[in-house]
Amino acid sequence: MPFIANTDDQRREMLATLGLSGADLFADIPDHLRCGSPDIPEGISEQQAAQRVGDLAGMNDTDLTSFLGGGFYDHYIPAAVPAIVGRSEFYTSYTPYQPEASQGTLQAIYEYQSAICRLTGMEISNASMYDGGTALYEAVMMALRITRREHVVVDRSVSVIYRTILRSYTTNLGIELDETAPDNGLPDRRAIGDILANGETAAVVVQNPNFFGCMDEFTDLAEMCHEHGALLIVSAYPIALGLLKSPGDMGADIVTGEGQSLGMPLNFGGPYLGFMATRKKHMRKMPGRIAGRTVDQNGKDCFVLTLQAREQHIRREKATSNICTNQGLCALTAIAYLSLLGKEGLRKVAQNCAEKAWYAQQELLTIPGVELRFPNRWYFNEFVLELPTRADRVIRRLLRDDIAAGFPLARYYPNMDNALMVAVTEKRTKREIDFLVHSLENAL
Amino acid sequence: MKLIFDKSMPGRRGVMPAESDIPVRANLDSRFLRSEPAALPELSELDVMRHFTALSEMNFGVDSGFYPLGSCTMKYNPKINEQLCALPGFANLHPLLPQLSTGRDRVQGALAVLHHMDMLLREICGMAAFTMQPLAGAHGELTGVIVMAAYHKAKGNDKTTILIPDSAHGTNPASAAIAGYDVKTVPSDENGVMDIDALREVLDETTAGVMLTCPNTLGLFNPHIAEICDMVHDVDGLMYYDGANLNAIVGRSRPGDIGFDIVHLNLHKTFATPHGGGGPGSGPVGVCERLRTFLPISIVRETRDGHYYLDYDQPEAIGYIAPFYGNFAVIVRAYVYILMQGADGLARVSENAVLNANYIRERLKDHYELPYPQLCKHEVVFSASRQAKKGVHAVDIAKALIDRGYHPPTVYFPLIVEEALMIEPTETESKETLDGFIEAMIEIAKLAETDPESFHAMPTSAPVSRPDETQAARKPDVASLA
């Protein structure tokens, strides 16, 4: 099925127009650089492909009752979201370089940027980054540009996945990443304050709710940062922002996060959506595409890509980032999701998550020997349990009952062999939570 | 059209979540909570559907019409790809599942897709190993350049510079700079390809590598490419293949055989996954044998008994460049496409892409300046310099095309061609479509002679006329705040 429209007759006609034979089309490639047919299977029909790839999909187990999170959550996706995103005028177009032919994409991006600002309490957002981790890396690079400093503090309560990405990207650059140890699950203000006192720190990076699910209030930290000329970067969970105080209200300078929860399936790791928002004064230091509102020749409101002097296709090696193709369709997904749920719907989703997680936590803590790893903290929809035995063994046992009980923190943190991180979304029912409690009790 | 926020009606509800079936109410400490809900719109589901349907009608996609945007390979996106990647067995899979003990048994189908793609891309490109993780083309570039840096570091090489032709995409120098390298630009020769003598002058022991597209952004295959690879290897530099233009040679020539050490692909170009109005893309990176140990963590491997697992034991790896295993749903689409094409199909893809581009070159060469008149590959670059003398610039021609039902080509790129019009028809377009486009271009060229003034009002048939971009940049309005 090569998806080629020209018939053999047309090809002959076209070659005749060119005065060439078929072989001549590649005559500019030296003989020894041409290959024979690649050693891959012969093409198959659409029906055969549907069968074969359908079989592979069927080998994956998606009937599990899942309490897996870690920054990536199983939220309900309203049917109208894929109906909107599936309109091929959106998904078969590209970056809106020609605004007159791309007003749909451009206005949707502008609305997405607006929604992200309203959620995060910031003034400007870009049109998307790849994911929460690369968005955080871009935010760190941006903070270095703004402050002209080379030292960054990252608390270990920030997603370990984001921190490993950050390290991979910065190893060849002269940047000092200082990881601070949390105090019972939250960033340790005193330790961070001591480092800030040197006056060399570009930014402090924290997360809310953090990787362990703990909620925090960063107003004090923002003040500490600003006193020492540093920026506060907050990675946020957008569903939680339906209920929680925005990072902007706390004084954050740059807000990033993983947008998957805004209507995107888990997709075994992607595509996801990195979002990034900041204060207006940092606008020209921000990476990525930005849509702006202006007027056309007739004075009519319209939208364009703007502030392009920051970008790689203009500035080349002096650009704020190398990003070109971003996650346009995922940004559309997010604005469709946020519009469908609306002001009250998003608040309600967040509240359901928090309540169900609270219930799960209370019930799980009735099991003898099960405790909170970080006691006396407030949680949104994820929390870490300290089990009386190794978490990975318990997870294995519960998988036999088709429950993914959570994530074993030992995979990324030393001395956390018994720590089990449990996430609860609005999709989990009381029965499923009770089943988890029952199975966990039996497994111990 | 009104913003979605301006259509909001207080008290109206769209999709409301169910009432919680939990007997308790969480009592969260108010210091963590917002004082009032975020100012999102309040609309019915129908309001939202109509809003976005109306927006979609103001958009031009490949399904709407011919989209010859040069260097972007806007080919048809088969619908079966969309259907299969959305199967619950793929879409509902949590990426942390295989990281649980015995969890990998639950995701064998997904790991198989990733592993099969690695094998297929190796064979198509002639590379030793692929990582599927990079999330877009530019992300692949950055990954590739970091691999390059890891190689030089492991060898104790003191390399500071990456060489890039003046015809390169902007992402190439940007990626090299972000990874910590100095960038030096190598000019093109009179035939439009990298000037080998100029390369010889700047190439030295500090050269970490050379980043190239081949064919380049002029659509020209560099006849000296093998010699360039040898020269760069002689100073222990690495050759980087930007796969943006692979559609020109897929199934006919392999970057690995040519001598390239690192290659990134754009699955959203060559392998027909949708461009999504600007992503998501996918940019797998392939490397030659001596670089495979540097690929990012993790890699899908197959056991002797045919099971798949994620290998995290890669001591020389550059680390983690993406949260998980790449833009998986995009990879599934490309996988379906490659299965349907097969070896024979891929060779026909490049044959027809090149035929279509050359057909346009031949038929328009008398009407537009053609700075590099030789045989091209997948795209052809004209110059509107003749029309510009009459006051009709590349951008005006673009707008005139919109009024005639076509998406314009890429304009003003590559930078080395004045008033560039970069046309990439792709293989999925028919001769009738090309003929229609060619007629429109000829008519536009004539109009430029007879009535250049008329272009200033174009487009007239689009939802909006030309935007005031100066105002957009000077007085940025980039968000509607509550």
mmCIF file of N, CA, C and O in Angstrom, chain A residues 2 6 10 25 28 33 35 39 61 72 87-88 91 93 98 100 105 110-111 113-114 118 168-169 241 245 267-268 293-296 300 322 326 328 340 352 355 396 399 402 411, chain B residues 4 15 18 25 32 34 39 51 56 59 62-63 79 91 93-94 99 101 106 110 123 139 168 175 252-253 276-278 320-321 341 377 399 431-432 463 465-466 468 477-478 480:
data_model
loop_
_atom_site.group_PDB
_atom_site.id
_atom_site.type_symbol
_atom_site.label_atom_id
_atom_site.label_comp_id
_atom_site.label_asym_id
_atom_site.label_seq_id
_atom_site.Cartn_x
_atom_site.Cartn_y
_atom_site.Cartn_z
ATOM 1 N N PRO A 2 1.408 1.634 -1.137
ATOM 2 C CA PRO A 2 2.364 2.757 -1.082
ATOM 3 C C PRO A 2 1.721 4.147 -1.036
ATOM 4 O O PRO A 2 2.436 5.120 -0.920
ATOM 5 N N ASN A 6 -0.113 8.611 -8.650
ATOM 6 C CA ASN A 6 0.205 8.593 -10.082
ATOM 7 C C ASN A 6 0.058 7.186 -10.654
ATOM 8 O O ASN A 6 0.570 6.226 -10.090
ATOM 9 N N GLN A 10 0.643 7.953 -16.130
ATOM 10 C CA GLN A 10 1.007 9.319 -15.733
ATOM 11 C C GLN A 10 2.506 9.437 -15.477
ATOM 12 O O GLN A 10 3.128 10.432 -15.819
ATOM 13 N N LEU A 25 16.226 9.343 -12.439
ATOM 14 C CA LEU A 25 15.817 10.199 -11.316
ATOM 15 C C LEU A 25 16.827 10.161 -10.173
ATOM 16 O O LEU A 25 16.915 11.079 -9.372
ATOM 17 N N ASP A 28 21.982 11.197 -9.835
ATOM 18 C CA ASP A 28 22.906 12.072 -9.104
ATOM 19 C C ASP A 28 23.488 11.394 -7.862
ATOM 20 O O ASP A 28 24.381 11.950 -7.215
ATOM 21 N N LEU A 33 26.861 4.418 -3.630
ATOM 22 C CA LEU A 33 26.103 4.895 -2.476
ATOM 23 C C LEU A 33 24.633 4.491 -2.551
ATOM 24 O O LEU A 33 23.847 4.825 -1.679
ATOM 25 N N CYS A 35 21.642 1.622 -2.524
ATOM 26 C CA CYS A 35 21.484 0.318 -1.883
ATOM 27 C C CYS A 35 20.490 -0.507 -2.680
ATOM 28 O O CYS A 35 19.716 0.017 -3.473
ATOM 29 N N ASP A 39 16.258 -4.924 3.501
ATOM 30 C CA ASP A 39 15.844 -6.267 3.895
ATOM 31 C C ASP A 39 14.758 -6.193 4.970
ATOM 32 O O ASP A 39 14.988 -6.504 6.140
ATOM 33 N N ASP A 61 -1.835 -5.561 28.695
ATOM 34 C CA ASP A 61 -2.858 -5.757 29.705
ATOM 35 C C ASP A 61 -3.347 -4.408 30.204
ATOM 36 O O ASP A 61 -2.673 -3.734 30.976
ATOM 37 N N PHE A 72 2.004 10.861 35.981
ATOM 38 C CA PHE A 72 1.289 10.447 34.768
ATOM 39 C C PHE A 72 0.050 9.693 35.228
ATOM 40 O O PHE A 72 0.157 8.637 35.849
ATOM 41 N N ARG A 87 -10.430 16.122 14.261
ATOM 42 C CA ARG A 87 -10.785 16.839 13.020
ATOM 43 C C ARG A 87 -9.503 17.022 12.194
ATOM 44 O O ARG A 87 -8.529 17.598 12.661
ATOM 45 N N SER A 88 -9.536 16.501 10.966
ATOM 46 C CA SER A 88 -8.259 16.418 10.239
ATOM 47 C C SER A 88 -7.771 17.785 9.761
ATOM 48 O O SER A 88 -6.605 17.936 9.425
ATOM 49 N N TYR A 91 -5.342 18.090 12.598
ATOM 50 C CA TYR A 91 -4.184 17.197 12.774
ATOM 51 C C TYR A 91 -3.358 16.992 11.510
ATOM 52 O O TYR A 91 -2.226 16.526 11.606
ATOM 53 N N SER A 93 -2.526 19.510 9.527
ATOM 54 C CA SER A 93 -1.836 20.760 9.205
ATOM 55 C C SER A 93 -0.482 20.784 9.916
ATOM 56 O O SER A 93 -0.177 19.888 10.698
ATOM 57 N N GLN A 98 1.749 30.162 7.830
ATOM 58 C CA GLN A 98 0.910 31.016 6.981
ATOM 59 C C GLN A 98 -0.356 31.334 7.773
ATOM 60 O O GLN A 98 -1.315 30.557 7.753
ATOM 61 N N GLU A 100 -2.957 33.204 7.523
ATOM 62 C CA GLU A 100 -4.286 33.309 6.903
ATOM 63 C C GLU A 100 -4.904 31.931 6.685
ATOM 64 O O GLU A 100 -6.119 31.793 6.644
ATOM 65 N N THR A 105 -5.711 26.779 14.158
ATOM 66 C CA THR A 105 -4.612 26.369 15.026
ATOM 67 C C THR A 105 -4.144 27.547 15.887
ATOM 68 O O THR A 105 -3.942 27.406 17.098
ATOM 69 N N TYR A 110 -3.600 30.287 21.130
ATOM 70 C CA TYR A 110 -3.763 31.484 21.960
ATOM 71 C C TYR A 110 -4.685 31.182 23.150
ATOM 72 O O TYR A 110 -4.413 31.590 24.286
ATOM 73 N N GLU A 111 -5.745 30.450 22.884
ATOM 74 C CA GLU A 111 -6.678 30.097 23.971
ATOM 75 C C GLU A 111 -6.029 29.133 24.957
ATOM 76 O O GLU A 111 -6.235 29.223 26.171
ATOM 77 N N GLN A 113 -2.784 29.049 25.579
ATOM 78 C CA GLN A 113 -1.857 29.878 26.367
ATOM 79 C C GLN A 113 -2.616 30.624 27.469
ATOM 80 O O GLN A 113 -2.140 30.716 28.613
ATOM 81 N N SER A 114 -3.791 31.140 27.112
ATOM 82 C CA SER A 114 -4.590 31.889 28.082
ATOM 83 C C SER A 114 -5.029 30.984 29.229
ATOM 84 O O SER A 114 -4.966 31.369 30.402
ATOM 85 N N ARG A 118 -4.212 31.289 33.229
ATOM 86 C CA ARG A 118 -5.267 31.379 34.238
ATOM 87 C C ARG A 118 -5.130 30.284 35.290
ATOM 88 O O ARG A 118 -5.406 30.504 36.468
ATOM 89 N N SER A 168 21.087 14.803 32.337
ATOM 90 C CA SER A 168 21.578 14.342 31.033
ATOM 91 C C SER A 168 21.856 15.509 30.096
ATOM 92 O O SER A 168 22.828 15.507 29.354
ATOM 93 N N TYR A 169 20.977 16.513 30.120
ATOM 94 C CA TYR A 169 21.102 17.631 29.191
ATOM 95 C C TYR A 169 22.208 18.598 29.579
ATOM 96 O O TYR A 169 22.655 19.376 28.745
ATOM 97 N N LEU A 241 -4.398 22.013 40.028
ATOM 98 C CA LEU A 241 -4.615 23.461 40.016
ATOM 99 C C LEU A 241 -6.097 23.825 39.940
ATOM 100 O O LEU A 241 -6.473 24.977 40.122
ATOM 101 N N LYS A 245 -3.907 26.421 45.270
ATOM 102 C CA LYS A 245 -3.411 27.781 45.041
ATOM 103 C C LYS A 245 -2.405 27.749 43.891
ATOM 104 O O LYS A 245 -1.594 26.823 43.776
ATOM 105 N N ASN A 267 -0.857 6.414 26.796
ATOM 106 C CA ASN A 267 -0.054 6.200 25.581
ATOM 107 C C ASN A 267 1.321 5.584 25.816
ATOM 108 O O ASN A 267 2.247 5.839 25.036
ATOM 109 N N PHE A 268 1.485 4.834 26.878
ATOM 110 C CA PHE A 268 2.774 4.176 27.150
ATOM 111 C C PHE A 268 3.941 5.165 27.101
ATOM 112 O O PHE A 268 5.044 4.843 26.664
ATOM 113 N N ARG A 293 -2.206 37.827 19.488
ATOM 114 C CA ARG A 293 -3.382 38.404 18.830
ATOM 115 C C ARG A 293 -2.997 39.755 18.234
ATOM 116 O O ARG A 293 -2.313 40.552 18.867
ATOM 117 N N THR A 294 -3.450 40.001 17.021
ATOM 118 C CA THR A 294 -3.205 41.286 16.374
ATOM 119 C C THR A 294 -4.412 41.597 15.482
ATOM 120 O O THR A 294 -5.476 41.003 15.690
ATOM 121 N N VAL A 295 -4.262 42.506 14.550
ATOM 122 C CA VAL A 295 -5.356 42.768 13.617
ATOM 123 C C VAL A 295 -4.867 42.546 12.190
ATOM 124 O O VAL A 295 -3.670 42.630 11.919
ATOM 125 N N ASP A 296 -5.794 42.264 11.284
ATOM 126 C CA ASP A 296 -5.400 42.101 9.882
ATOM 127 C C ASP A 296 -5.519 43.444 9.157
ATOM 128 O O ASP A 296 -5.814 44.464 9.794
ATOM 129 N N LYS A 300 -9.500 43.539 11.454
ATOM 130 C CA LYS A 300 -10.198 42.423 12.095
ATOM 131 C C LYS A 300 -9.227 41.680 13.018
ATOM 132 O O LYS A 300 -8.060 41.489 12.660
ATOM 133 N N ASN A 322 16.380 24.999 20.792
ATOM 134 C CA ASN A 322 16.386 24.415 19.447
ATOM 135 C C ASN A 322 15.005 23.906 19.066
ATOM 136 O O ASN A 322 14.819 23.368 17.984
ATOM 137 N N ASN A 326 6.663 21.228 18.171
ATOM 138 C CA ASN A 326 6.402 21.013 19.603
ATOM 139 C C ASN A 326 5.259 20.021 19.736
ATOM 140 O O ASN A 326 5.208 19.046 18.992
ATOM 141 N N GLY A 328 1.842 20.594 19.323
ATOM 142 C CA GLY A 328 0.680 21.396 18.965
ATOM 143 C C GLY A 328 -0.663 20.728 19.211
ATOM 144 O O GLY A 328 -1.558 21.315 19.830
ATOM 145 N N LEU A 340 -14.241 21.890 27.954
ATOM 146 C CA LEU A 340 -15.373 20.993 28.181
ATOM 147 C C LEU A 340 -15.686 20.864 29.665
ATOM 148 O O LEU A 340 -16.840 20.857 30.077
ATOM 149 N N ASN A 352 -12.673 15.363 43.480
ATOM 150 C CA ASN A 352 -12.884 13.909 43.504
ATOM 151 C C ASN A 352 -11.568 13.166 43.706
ATOM 152 O O ASN A 352 -11.495 12.195 44.453
ATOM 153 N N GLU A 355 -10.457 13.584 47.341
ATOM 154 C CA GLU A 355 -11.289 12.834 48.292
ATOM 155 C C GLU A 355 -11.066 11.334 48.204
ATOM 156 O O GLU A 355 -10.988 10.641 49.220
ATOM 157 N N ARG A 396 4.285 -7.296 43.181
ATOM 158 C CA ARG A 396 4.235 -8.512 42.359
ATOM 159 C C ARG A 396 3.028 -9.377 42.752
ATOM 160 O O ARG A 396 2.320 -9.903 41.904
ATOM 161 N N LEU A 399 -0.199 -7.771 41.534
ATOM 162 C CA LEU A 399 -0.361 -7.838 40.071
ATOM 163 C C LEU A 399 -1.074 -9.134 39.672
ATOM 164 O O LEU A 399 -1.804 -9.173 38.694
ATOM 165 N N ASP A 402 -4.457 -8.628 39.344
ATOM 166 C CA ASP A 402 -4.699 -7.576 38.347
ATOM 167 C C ASP A 402 -4.835 -6.195 38.967
ATOM 168 O O ASP A 402 -5.618 -5.358 38.507
ATOM 169 N N ARG A 411 13.100 1.908 43.353
ATOM 170 C CA ARG A 411 13.625 1.907 41.987
ATOM 171 C C ARG A 411 14.483 3.155 41.741
ATOM 172 O O ARG A 411 15.413 3.122 40.942
ATOM 173 N N ILE B 4 -12.956 31.657 23.185
ATOM 174 C CA ILE B 4 -13.825 30.732 23.922
ATOM 175 C C ILE B 4 -14.169 31.304 25.303
ATOM 176 O O ILE B 4 -15.263 31.082 25.822
ATOM 177 N N VAL B 15 -19.046 19.081 30.547
ATOM 178 C CA VAL B 15 -18.935 17.694 30.997
ATOM 179 C C VAL B 15 -18.664 17.700 32.495
ATOM 180 O O VAL B 15 -17.588 18.128 32.919
ATOM 181 N N ALA B 18 -18.704 12.706 37.761
ATOM 182 C CA ALA B 18 -19.699 12.082 38.645
ATOM 183 C C ALA B 18 -19.508 12.556 40.078
ATOM 184 O O ALA B 18 -18.419 13.002 40.457
ATOM 185 N N ARG B 25 -15.378 13.176 53.216
ATOM 186 C CA ARG B 25 -15.007 14.385 52.510
ATOM 187 C C ARG B 25 -13.614 14.777 52.974
ATOM 188 O O ARG B 25 -13.359 14.852 54.178
ATOM 189 N N PHE B 32 -3.477 25.744 51.346
ATOM 190 C CA PHE B 32 -3.033 25.166 50.082
ATOM 191 C C PHE B 32 -3.994 25.463 48.932
ATOM 192 O O PHE B 32 -3.693 25.180 47.783
ATOM 193 N N ARG B 34 -6.855 27.436 46.386
ATOM 194 C CA ARG B 34 -7.072 28.715 45.739
ATOM 195 C C ARG B 34 -8.362 29.322 46.277
ATOM 196 O O ARG B 34 -9.281 28.618 46.682
ATOM 197 N N ALA B 39 -10.214 30.785 36.221
ATOM 198 C CA ALA B 39 -11.218 31.389 35.338
ATOM 199 C C ALA B 39 -11.282 30.689 33.986
ATOM 200 O O ALA B 39 -10.955 31.254 32.937
ATOM 201 N N HIS B 51 -17.500 25.711 18.751
ATOM 202 C CA HIS B 51 -16.343 26.616 18.742
ATOM 203 C C HIS B 51 -15.169 25.976 17.998
ATOM 204 O O HIS B 51 -14.597 26.575 17.075
ATOM 205 N N SER B 56 -11.680 24.755 13.272
ATOM 206 C CA SER B 56 -11.079 23.796 12.326
ATOM 207 C C SER B 56 -11.382 24.232 10.892
ATOM 208 O O SER B 56 -10.579 24.015 9.990
ATOM 209 N N ASN B 59 -8.847 26.354 9.122
ATOM 210 C CA ASN B 59 -7.520 25.737 9.061
ATOM 211 C C ASN B 59 -7.362 24.960 7.772
ATOM 212 O O ASN B 59 -8.325 24.382 7.286
ATOM 213 N N VAL B 62 -3.554 18.793 5.131
ATOM 214 C CA VAL B 62 -3.310 17.947 3.956
ATOM 215 C C VAL B 62 -4.633 17.385 3.433
ATOM 216 O O VAL B 62 -4.830 17.238 2.224
ATOM 217 N N ASP B 63 -5.557 17.095 4.344
ATOM 218 C CA ASP B 63 -6.852 16.581 3.901
ATOM 219 C C ASP B 63 -7.682 17.664 3.220
ATOM 220 O O ASP B 63 -8.667 17.364 2.558
ATOM 221 N N LYS B 79 -5.428 6.850 7.489
ATOM 222 C CA LYS B 79 -6.335 6.867 8.646
ATOM 223 C C LYS B 79 -6.211 5.626 9.513
ATOM 224 O O LYS B 79 -6.522 5.671 10.707
ATOM 225 N N ALA B 91 -3.278 2.815 23.984
ATOM 226 C CA ALA B 91 -3.550 4.146 24.529
ATOM 227 C C ALA B 91 -3.646 4.150 26.060
ATOM 228 O O ALA B 91 -3.277 5.123 26.705
ATOM 229 N N LEU B 93 -2.094 2.334 28.267
ATOM 230 C CA LEU B 93 -0.988 1.658 28.942
ATOM 231 C C LEU B 93 -0.136 2.654 29.738
ATOM 232 O O LEU B 93 0.391 3.617 29.170
ATOM 233 N N HIS B 94 -0.001 2.409 31.039
ATOM 234 C CA HIS B 94 0.817 3.307 31.872
ATOM 235 C C HIS B 94 2.300 3.015 31.663
ATOM 236 O O HIS B 94 2.714 1.855 31.704
ATOM 237 N N GLN B 99 8.128 -1.101 34.554
ATOM 238 C CA GLN B 99 9.183 -0.919 35.552
ATOM 239 C C GLN B 99 8.835 -1.620 36.866
ATOM 240 O O GLN B 99 9.628 -1.623 37.809
ATOM 241 N N SER B 101 8.069 -5.058 39.056
ATOM 242 C CA SER B 101 8.498 -6.443 39.021
ATOM 243 C C SER B 101 7.397 -7.273 38.333
ATOM 244 O O SER B 101 6.235 -7.174 38.725
ATOM 245 N N ARG B 106 3.142 -7.652 31.108
ATOM 246 C CA ARG B 106 1.852 -7.044 30.775
ATOM 247 C C ARG B 106 1.930 -6.100 29.587
ATOM 248 O O ARG B 106 0.924 -5.543 29.188
ATOM 249 N N ALA B 110 3.492 -3.810 23.348
ATOM 250 C CA ALA B 110 4.033 -2.452 23.187
ATOM 251 C C ALA B 110 5.556 -2.504 23.025
ATOM 252 O O ALA B 110 6.127 -1.802 22.183
ATOM 253 N N GLU B 123 17.550 -1.297 9.391
ATOM 254 C CA GLU B 123 17.700 -1.834 8.046
ATOM 255 C C GLU B 123 17.467 -0.743 6.987
ATOM 256 O O GLU B 123 18.193 -0.653 6.006
ATOM 257 N N HIS B 139 14.705 17.431 18.832
ATOM 258 C CA HIS B 139 15.074 16.682 20.034
ATOM 259 C C HIS B 139 16.025 15.542 19.670
ATOM 260 O O HIS B 139 16.970 15.235 20.412
ATOM 261 N N ALA B 168 21.574 24.894 6.012
ATOM 262 C CA ALA B 168 20.963 24.004 7.017
ATOM 263 C C ALA B 168 19.705 24.598 7.649
ATOM 264 O O ALA B 168 19.517 25.805 7.693
ATOM 265 N N SER B 175 20.773 23.274 17.963
ATOM 266 C CA SER B 175 21.007 22.042 18.737
ATOM 267 C C SER B 175 22.476 21.928 19.134
ATOM 268 O O SER B 175 22.801 21.574 20.271
ATOM 269 N N ARG B 252 16.426 3.596 -1.300
ATOM 270 C CA ARG B 252 17.361 3.663 -2.440
ATOM 271 C C ARG B 252 18.803 3.899 -2.029
ATOM 272 O O ARG B 252 19.738 3.527 -2.741
ATOM 273 N N SER B 253 18.972 4.557 -0.875
ATOM 274 C CA SER B 253 20.325 4.832 -0.412
ATOM 275 C C SER B 253 20.224 4.931 1.104
ATOM 276 O O SER B 253 19.205 5.387 1.625
ATOM 277 N N GLY B 276 0.068 17.512 13.059
ATOM 278 C CA GLY B 276 -0.657 17.969 14.249
ATOM 279 C C GLY B 276 -0.711 19.472 14.464
ATOM 280 O O GLY B 276 -0.864 19.905 15.596
ATOM 281 N N GLY B 277 -0.562 20.263 13.412
ATOM 282 C CA GLY B 277 -0.556 21.712 13.614
ATOM 283 C C GLY B 277 0.692 22.172 14.356
ATOM 284 O O GLY B 277 0.714 23.236 14.960
ATOM 285 N N GLY B 278 1.760 21.350 14.310
ATOM 286 C CA GLY B 278 3.012 21.669 15.027
ATOM 287 C C GLY B 278 3.249 20.633 16.107
ATOM 288 O O GLY B 278 3.364 20.982 17.273
ATOM 289 N N TYR B 320 19.140 10.002 30.476
ATOM 290 C CA TYR B 320 17.733 9.981 30.078
ATOM 291 C C TYR B 320 17.416 11.252 29.307
ATOM 292 O O TYR B 320 17.669 12.341 29.800
ATOM 293 N N ILE B 321 16.856 11.124 28.129
ATOM 294 C CA ILE B 321 16.520 12.331 27.363
ATOM 295 C C ILE B 321 15.009 12.521 27.224
ATOM 296 O O ILE B 321 14.549 13.530 26.712
ATOM 297 N N GLN B 341 3.919 -0.391 3.725
ATOM 298 C CA GLN B 341 4.786 -0.062 2.585
ATOM 299 C C GLN B 341 5.672 -1.236 2.195
ATOM 300 O O GLN B 341 5.779 -1.568 1.016
ATOM 301 N N LYS B 377 15.982 16.351 -5.911
ATOM 302 C CA LYS B 377 15.422 15.149 -5.297
ATOM 303 C C LYS B 377 13.962 15.408 -4.896
ATOM 304 O O LYS B 377 13.144 15.614 -5.733
ATOM 305 N N LYS B 399 0.565 34.318 -0.680
ATOM 306 C CA LYS B 399 -0.810 34.733 -0.385
ATOM 307 C C LYS B 399 -1.719 34.517 -1.594
ATOM 308 O O LYS B 399 -2.895 34.175 -1.454
ATOM 309 N N LYS B 431 -0.609 13.647 -10.570
ATOM 310 C CA LYS B 431 -0.240 14.569 -11.654
ATOM 311 C C LYS B 431 -1.298 15.655 -11.836
ATOM 312 O O LYS B 431 -0.957 16.828 -12.046
ATOM 313 N N GLU B 432 -2.596 15.294 -11.701
ATOM 314 C CA GLU B 432 -3.642 16.327 -11.875
ATOM 315 C C GLU B 432 -3.482 17.428 -10.837
ATOM 316 O O GLU B 432 -3.638 18.616 -11.138
ATOM 317 N N PRO B 463 -10.124 33.392 5.843
ATOM 318 C CA PRO B 463 -10.912 33.961 6.944
ATOM 319 C C PRO B 463 -10.417 35.332 7.388
ATOM 320 O O PRO B 463 -11.202 36.139 7.888
ATOM 321 N N SER B 465 -7.407 38.677 6.362
ATOM 322 C CA SER B 465 -6.390 39.154 5.428
ATOM 323 C C SER B 465 -5.050 39.194 6.168
ATOM 324 O O SER B 465 -4.932 38.670 7.268
ATOM 325 N N ARG B 466 -4.040 39.828 5.556
ATOM 326 C CA ARG B 466 -2.701 39.738 6.164
ATOM 327 C C ARG B 466 -2.650 40.380 7.543
ATOM 328 O O ARG B 466 -3.077 41.519 7.726
ATOM 329 N N ASP B 468 -1.151 42.141 10.936
ATOM 330 C CA ASP B 468 -0.139 43.139 11.264
ATOM 331 C C ASP B 468 0.856 42.498 12.235
ATOM 332 O O ASP B 468 0.656 42.483 13.435
ATOM 333 N N ASP B 477 0.203 40.700 22.608
ATOM 334 C CA ASP B 477 -0.995 40.246 23.309
ATOM 335 C C ASP B 477 -0.997 38.737 23.148
ATOM 336 O O ASP B 477 -1.411 38.216 22.120
ATOM 337 N N VAL B 478 -0.473 38.048 24.144
ATOM 338 C CA VAL B 478 -0.247 36.619 23.975
ATOM 339 C C VAL B 478 -1.092 35.773 24.918
ATOM 340 O O VAL B 478 -0.961 34.558 24.942
ATOM 341 N N SER B 480 -5.212 35.971 27.040
ATOM 342 C CA SER B 480 -6.347 36.672 27.614
ATOM 343 C C SER B 480 -6.389 36.292 29.083
ATOM 344 O O SER B 480 -6.658 35.139 29.427
#
